[in-house]
């Protein structure tokens, strides 16, 4: 019985996600679902991406959090439209929450929508939102064993950003082994070592993003 209920929930989510996707496509809008554990650098990546695409692409942001609007306030200072979703305890965004938030996003005025999911490596992987790409941020301090522990997330990501590489000299993290493990479970994945603190690798990430959007530089 329980399995059927879970399947029904995911089927309903899928239908709403398809509706979100149609809304994106009819507005020529590219949507990216940013996922990671708490503290891996989703908000920092959004800030770096806004900087990297300033004057090139018009961006809107949706901030998903269990509670508070701290991250949304940081983003709003950059002068881009931002909408906060508080899940009220929920550990992931779903297509229905996103659909409601989209009512407050100026879809016609933006070309790229960055959706910051709730910090969690488990269920955000299961709930598609209608996004065009799934991007996973995995940071050096979390350790290089995460693909083994959360395989679905790594399997589904279109890109994995290895963040905080400025900390590599201080921590025991095998970047090559980490990348090989991910590539073994995901044929399509692109991997970018980055540091949101120093800006290293951000140019490559931004360039990949533009190519995905059909706007190569
Ligand atoms: Mg954040
Ligand atoms: Zn969840």
mmCIF file of C-alpha atoms and ligand atoms in Angstrom:
data_model
loop_
_atom_site.group_PDB
_atom_site.id
_atom_site.type_symbol
_atom_site.label_atom_id
_atom_site.label_comp_id
_atom_site.label_asym_id
_atom_site.label_seq_id
_atom_site.Cartn_x
_atom_site.Cartn_y
_atom_site.Cartn_z
ATOM 1 C CA UNK A 1 0.000 0.000 0.000
ATOM 2 C CA UNK A 2 2.668 2.436 1.062
ATOM 3 C CA UNK A 3 4.552 1.980 -2.203
ATOM 4 C CA UNK A 4 1.419 2.846 -4.176
ATOM 5 C CA UNK A 5 0.919 6.066 -2.178
ATOM 6 C CA UNK A 6 4.487 7.184 -2.833
ATOM 7 C CA UNK A 7 4.002 6.429 -6.531
ATOM 8 C CA UNK A 8 0.779 8.477 -6.643
ATOM 9 C CA UNK A 9 2.506 11.441 -5.004
ATOM 10 C CA UNK A 10 5.371 11.305 -7.493
ATOM 11 C CA UNK A 11 2.947 10.927 -10.448
ATOM 12 C CA UNK A 12 0.963 13.985 -9.325
ATOM 13 C CA UNK A 13 4.222 15.887 -8.928
ATOM 14 C CA UNK A 14 5.321 14.871 -12.416
ATOM 15 C CA UNK A 15 2.124 16.273 -13.940
ATOM 16 C CA UNK A 16 2.533 19.604 -12.183
ATOM 17 C CA UNK A 17 6.199 19.669 -13.165
ATOM 18 C CA UNK A 18 5.194 19.277 -16.813
ATOM 19 C CA UNK A 19 2.862 22.230 -16.416
ATOM 20 C CA UNK A 20 5.687 24.316 -14.936
ATOM 21 C CA UNK A 21 7.926 23.288 -17.836
ATOM 22 C CA UNK A 22 5.307 24.443 -20.365
ATOM 23 C CA UNK A 23 5.086 27.779 -18.584
ATOM 24 C CA UNK A 24 8.883 28.149 -18.730
ATOM 25 C CA UNK A 25 9.014 27.207 -22.392
ATOM 26 C CA UNK A 26 6.186 29.529 -23.397
ATOM 27 C CA UNK A 27 8.123 32.372 -21.752
ATOM 28 C CA UNK A 28 11.472 31.365 -23.319
ATOM 29 C CA UNK A 29 12.769 30.863 -19.831
ATOM 30 C CA UNK A 30 15.490 28.413 -18.804
ATOM 31 C CA UNK A 31 15.107 26.950 -15.311
ATOM 32 C CA UNK A 32 17.820 25.376 -13.179
ATOM 33 C CA UNK A 33 17.206 23.368 -10.004
ATOM 34 C CA UNK A 34 20.148 23.901 -7.620
ATOM 35 C CA UNK A 35 20.541 21.161 -5.047
ATOM 36 C CA UNK A 36 23.041 20.385 -2.299
ATOM 37 C CA UNK A 37 23.350 19.612 1.389
ATOM 38 C CA UNK A 38 23.011 22.588 3.761
ATOM 39 C CA UNK A 39 26.041 24.871 3.632
ATOM 40 C CA UNK A 40 27.569 23.555 0.393
ATOM 41 C CA UNK A 41 27.242 26.960 -1.271
ATOM 42 C CA UNK A 42 23.968 27.241 -3.215
ATOM 43 C CA UNK A 43 23.369 30.881 -2.302
ATOM 44 C CA UNK A 44 27.052 31.745 -2.863
ATOM 45 C CA UNK A 45 26.870 30.099 -6.275
ATOM 46 C CA UNK A 46 23.788 32.144 -7.151
ATOM 47 C CA UNK A 47 25.650 35.327 -6.183
ATOM 48 C CA UNK A 48 28.656 34.338 -8.316
ATOM 49 C CA UNK A 49 26.378 33.428 -11.229
ATOM 50 C CA UNK A 50 24.580 36.786 -11.016
ATOM 51 C CA UNK A 51 27.989 38.472 -11.122
ATOM 52 C CA UNK A 52 29.194 36.348 -14.040
ATOM 53 C CA UNK A 53 26.083 36.987 -16.122
ATOM 54 C CA UNK A 54 25.560 40.638 -15.264
ATOM 55 C CA UNK A 55 24.577 42.574 -18.377
ATOM 56 C CA UNK A 56 24.281 39.340 -20.418
ATOM 57 C CA UNK A 57 21.244 37.484 -19.111
ATOM 58 C CA UNK A 58 18.261 38.591 -17.039
ATOM 59 C CA UNK A 59 17.917 36.348 -14.017
ATOM 60 C CA UNK A 60 15.255 35.622 -11.425
ATOM 61 C CA UNK A 61 15.731 33.579 -8.260
ATOM 62 C CA UNK A 62 13.505 31.351 -6.154
ATOM 63 C CA UNK A 63 14.796 30.599 -2.670
ATOM 64 C CA UNK A 64 13.560 27.412 -1.028
ATOM 65 C CA UNK A 65 14.098 27.097 2.708
ATOM 66 C CA UNK A 66 12.454 25.304 5.594
ATOM 67 C CA UNK A 67 12.042 28.723 7.223
ATOM 68 C CA UNK A 68 13.453 32.295 7.203
ATOM 69 C CA UNK A 69 14.152 34.595 4.284
ATOM 70 C CA UNK A 70 17.837 35.208 5.042
ATOM 71 C CA UNK A 71 19.133 33.942 1.686
ATOM 72 C CA UNK A 72 16.405 35.783 -0.255
ATOM 73 C CA UNK A 73 17.391 39.033 1.456
ATOM 74 C CA UNK A 74 21.019 38.543 0.398
ATOM 75 C CA UNK A 75 19.951 37.908 -3.209
ATOM 76 C CA UNK A 76 17.483 40.818 -3.272
ATOM 77 C CA UNK A 77 20.387 43.210 -2.563
ATOM 78 C CA UNK A 78 21.699 42.319 -6.035
ATOM 79 C CA UNK A 79 18.620 43.925 -7.559
ATOM 80 C CA UNK A 80 17.151 40.801 -9.170
ATOM 81 C CA UNK A 81 13.597 39.526 -8.656
ATOM 82 C CA UNK A 82 13.547 36.943 -5.876
ATOM 83 C CA UNK A 83 10.707 34.924 -4.378
ATOM 84 C CA UNK A 84 10.993 33.001 -1.117
ATOM 85 C CA UNK A 85 9.313 29.637 -0.602
ATOM 86 C CA UNK A 86 9.162 28.481 3.012
ATOM 87 C CA UNK A 87 8.321 24.802 3.150
ATOM 88 C CA UNK A 88 7.311 25.025 6.822
ATOM 89 C CA UNK A 89 9.352 21.975 7.780
ATOM 90 C CA UNK A 90 9.291 20.225 4.392
ATOM 91 C CA UNK A 91 12.702 18.903 3.356
ATOM 92 C CA UNK A 92 12.373 19.504 -0.414
ATOM 93 C CA UNK A 93 10.601 21.696 -2.958
ATOM 94 C CA UNK A 94 7.902 20.091 -5.067
ATOM 95 C CA UNK A 95 6.310 21.126 -8.354
ATOM 96 C CA UNK A 96 3.201 22.452 -6.607
ATOM 97 C CA UNK A 97 5.184 24.788 -4.316
ATOM 98 C CA UNK A 98 7.129 25.999 -7.316
ATOM 99 C CA UNK A 99 3.956 26.560 -9.324
ATOM 100 C CA UNK A 100 2.558 28.791 -6.562
ATOM 101 C CA UNK A 101 5.816 30.762 -6.314
ATOM 102 C CA UNK A 102 5.878 31.275 -10.093
ATOM 103 C CA UNK A 103 2.784 33.492 -9.778
ATOM 104 C CA UNK A 104 5.103 36.063 -8.196
ATOM 105 C CA UNK A 105 8.005 35.754 -10.642
ATOM 106 C CA UNK A 106 8.098 38.208 -13.595
ATOM 107 C CA UNK A 107 8.476 35.351 -16.113
ATOM 108 C CA UNK A 108 8.418 37.595 -19.166
ATOM 109 C CA UNK A 109 11.216 39.810 -17.874
ATOM 110 C CA UNK A 110 13.787 37.090 -17.181
ATOM 111 C CA UNK A 111 15.646 34.515 -19.288
ATOM 112 C CA UNK A 112 17.063 32.349 -16.531
ATOM 113 C CA UNK A 113 15.424 31.154 -13.326
ATOM 114 C CA UNK A 114 17.713 29.821 -10.600
ATOM 115 C CA UNK A 115 15.807 27.708 -8.096
ATOM 116 C CA UNK A 116 17.594 27.095 -4.808
ATOM 117 C CA UNK A 117 16.181 23.887 -3.383
ATOM 118 C CA UNK A 118 16.095 23.032 0.327
ATOM 119 C CA UNK A 119 19.510 21.869 1.570
ATOM 120 C CA UNK A 120 19.160 18.083 1.466
ATOM 121 C CA UNK A 121 20.828 15.354 -0.626
ATOM 122 C CA UNK A 122 17.912 12.918 -0.482
ATOM 123 C CA UNK A 123 14.374 13.780 -1.628
ATOM 124 C CA UNK A 124 15.045 16.841 -3.834
ATOM 125 C CA UNK A 125 16.430 14.238 -6.261
ATOM 126 C CA UNK A 126 12.993 12.579 -6.472
ATOM 127 C CA UNK A 127 10.804 15.637 -6.927
ATOM 128 C CA UNK A 128 11.238 17.136 -10.352
ATOM 129 C CA UNK A 129 10.058 20.745 -10.600
ATOM 130 C CA UNK A 130 9.857 21.132 -14.384
ATOM 131 C CA UNK A 131 13.406 22.455 -14.542
ATOM 132 C CA UNK A 132 15.588 22.153 -17.661
ATOM 133 C CA UNK A 133 18.719 21.187 -15.743
ATOM 134 C CA UNK A 134 19.530 19.755 -12.337
ATOM 135 C CA UNK A 135 22.738 21.072 -10.798
ATOM 136 C CA UNK A 136 24.295 19.556 -7.703
ATOM 137 C CA UNK A 137 26.818 21.358 -5.547
ATOM 138 C CA UNK A 138 29.022 19.070 -3.488
ATOM 139 C CA UNK A 139 31.656 20.771 -1.357
ATOM 140 C CA UNK A 140 35.099 19.598 -0.285
ATOM 141 C CA UNK A 141 34.427 19.638 3.521
ATOM 142 C CA UNK A 142 31.544 17.166 3.038
ATOM 143 C CA UNK A 143 34.025 14.474 2.006
ATOM 144 C CA UNK A 144 34.538 12.506 -1.190
ATOM 145 C CA UNK A 145 32.272 9.600 -0.190
ATOM 146 C CA UNK A 146 28.995 11.398 -0.933
ATOM 147 C CA UNK A 147 28.313 9.767 -4.350
ATOM 148 C CA UNK A 148 28.290 6.382 -2.598
ATOM 149 C CA UNK A 149 25.931 7.580 0.119
ATOM 150 C CA UNK A 150 23.501 9.585 -2.044
ATOM 151 C CA UNK A 151 23.718 7.873 -5.459
ATOM 152 C CA UNK A 152 20.343 9.047 -6.814
ATOM 153 C CA UNK A 153 21.280 12.721 -6.483
ATOM 154 C CA UNK A 154 24.589 12.175 -8.280
ATOM 155 C CA UNK A 155 22.933 9.977 -10.885
ATOM 156 C CA UNK A 156 20.326 12.593 -11.800
ATOM 157 C CA UNK A 157 22.505 15.720 -11.884
ATOM 158 C CA UNK A 158 23.309 17.291 -15.267
ATOM 159 C CA UNK A 159 26.248 19.057 -13.650
ATOM 160 C CA UNK A 160 28.127 18.588 -10.397
ATOM 161 C CA UNK A 161 29.999 21.576 -9.009
ATOM 162 C CA UNK A 162 32.779 20.665 -6.589
ATOM 163 C CA UNK A 163 32.768 23.769 -4.408
ATOM 164 C CA UNK A 164 35.301 25.156 -1.916
ATOM 165 C CA UNK A 165 38.346 23.850 -3.816
ATOM 166 C CA UNK A 166 40.311 26.618 -2.088
ATOM 167 C CA UNK A 167 40.184 24.290 0.960
ATOM 168 C CA UNK A 168 41.852 21.352 -0.834
ATOM 169 C CA UNK A 169 45.282 21.918 0.789
ATOM 170 C CA UNK A 170 43.727 21.524 4.238
ATOM 171 C CA UNK A 171 41.415 18.572 3.750
ATOM 172 C CA UNK A 172 41.707 14.993 2.652
ATOM 173 C CA UNK A 173 39.610 14.977 -0.534
ATOM 174 C CA UNK A 174 40.538 13.030 -3.675
ATOM 175 C CA UNK A 175 39.044 15.109 -6.499
ATOM 176 C CA UNK A 176 39.989 12.638 -9.232
ATOM 177 C CA UNK A 177 38.527 9.619 -7.456
ATOM 178 C CA UNK A 178 35.410 11.649 -6.637
ATOM 179 C CA UNK A 179 34.950 12.641 -10.294
ATOM 180 C CA UNK A 180 35.570 9.090 -11.523
ATOM 181 C CA UNK A 181 32.932 7.733 -9.132
ATOM 182 C CA UNK A 182 30.344 10.243 -10.374
ATOM 183 C CA UNK A 183 31.157 9.566 -14.030
ATOM 184 C CA UNK A 184 30.732 5.857 -13.335
ATOM 185 C CA UNK A 185 27.129 6.410 -12.227
ATOM 186 C CA UNK A 186 26.184 9.192 -14.642
ATOM 187 C CA UNK A 187 27.236 9.236 -18.314
ATOM 188 C CA UNK A 188 25.931 12.724 -19.121
ATOM 189 C CA UNK A 189 27.361 14.625 -16.142
ATOM 190 C CA UNK A 190 29.650 17.649 -16.413
ATOM 191 C CA UNK A 191 31.909 18.279 -13.439
ATOM 192 C CA UNK A 192 33.260 21.701 -12.483
ATOM 193 C CA UNK A 193 35.720 22.283 -9.630
ATOM 194 C CA UNK A 194 34.918 25.754 -8.331
ATOM 195 C CA UNK A 195 35.398 28.105 -5.418
ATOM 196 C CA UNK A 196 32.679 30.638 -4.714
ATOM 197 C CA UNK A 197 35.123 32.252 -2.250
ATOM 198 C CA UNK A 198 37.892 32.940 -4.803
ATOM 199 C CA UNK A 199 35.869 32.820 -8.039
ATOM 200 C CA UNK A 200 37.959 29.969 -9.425
ATOM 201 C CA UNK A 201 36.092 27.880 -12.038
ATOM 202 C CA UNK A 202 33.087 30.214 -12.125
ATOM 203 C CA UNK A 203 33.842 31.308 -15.688
ATOM 204 C CA UNK A 204 33.714 27.684 -16.893
ATOM 205 C CA UNK A 205 30.442 27.072 -15.034
ATOM 206 C CA UNK A 206 28.830 30.229 -16.405
ATOM 207 C CA UNK A 207 29.990 29.373 -19.911
ATOM 208 C CA UNK A 208 28.472 25.872 -19.617
ATOM 209 C CA UNK A 209 25.229 27.403 -18.384
ATOM 210 C CA UNK A 210 25.056 29.793 -21.355
ATOM 211 C CA UNK A 211 25.697 26.917 -23.759
ATOM 212 C CA UNK A 212 22.881 24.911 -22.166
ATOM 213 C CA UNK A 213 20.607 27.918 -22.602
ATOM 214 C CA UNK A 214 21.543 28.147 -26.255
ATOM 215 C CA UNK A 215 23.506 31.374 -25.735
ATOM 216 C CA UNK A 216 27.153 30.291 -26.167
ATOM 217 C CA UNK A 217 29.624 33.142 -25.688
HETATM 218 MG MG1 LIG B 1 21.176 29.038 0.829
HETATM 219 ZN ZN1 LIG B 2 11.880 15.808 1.414
#
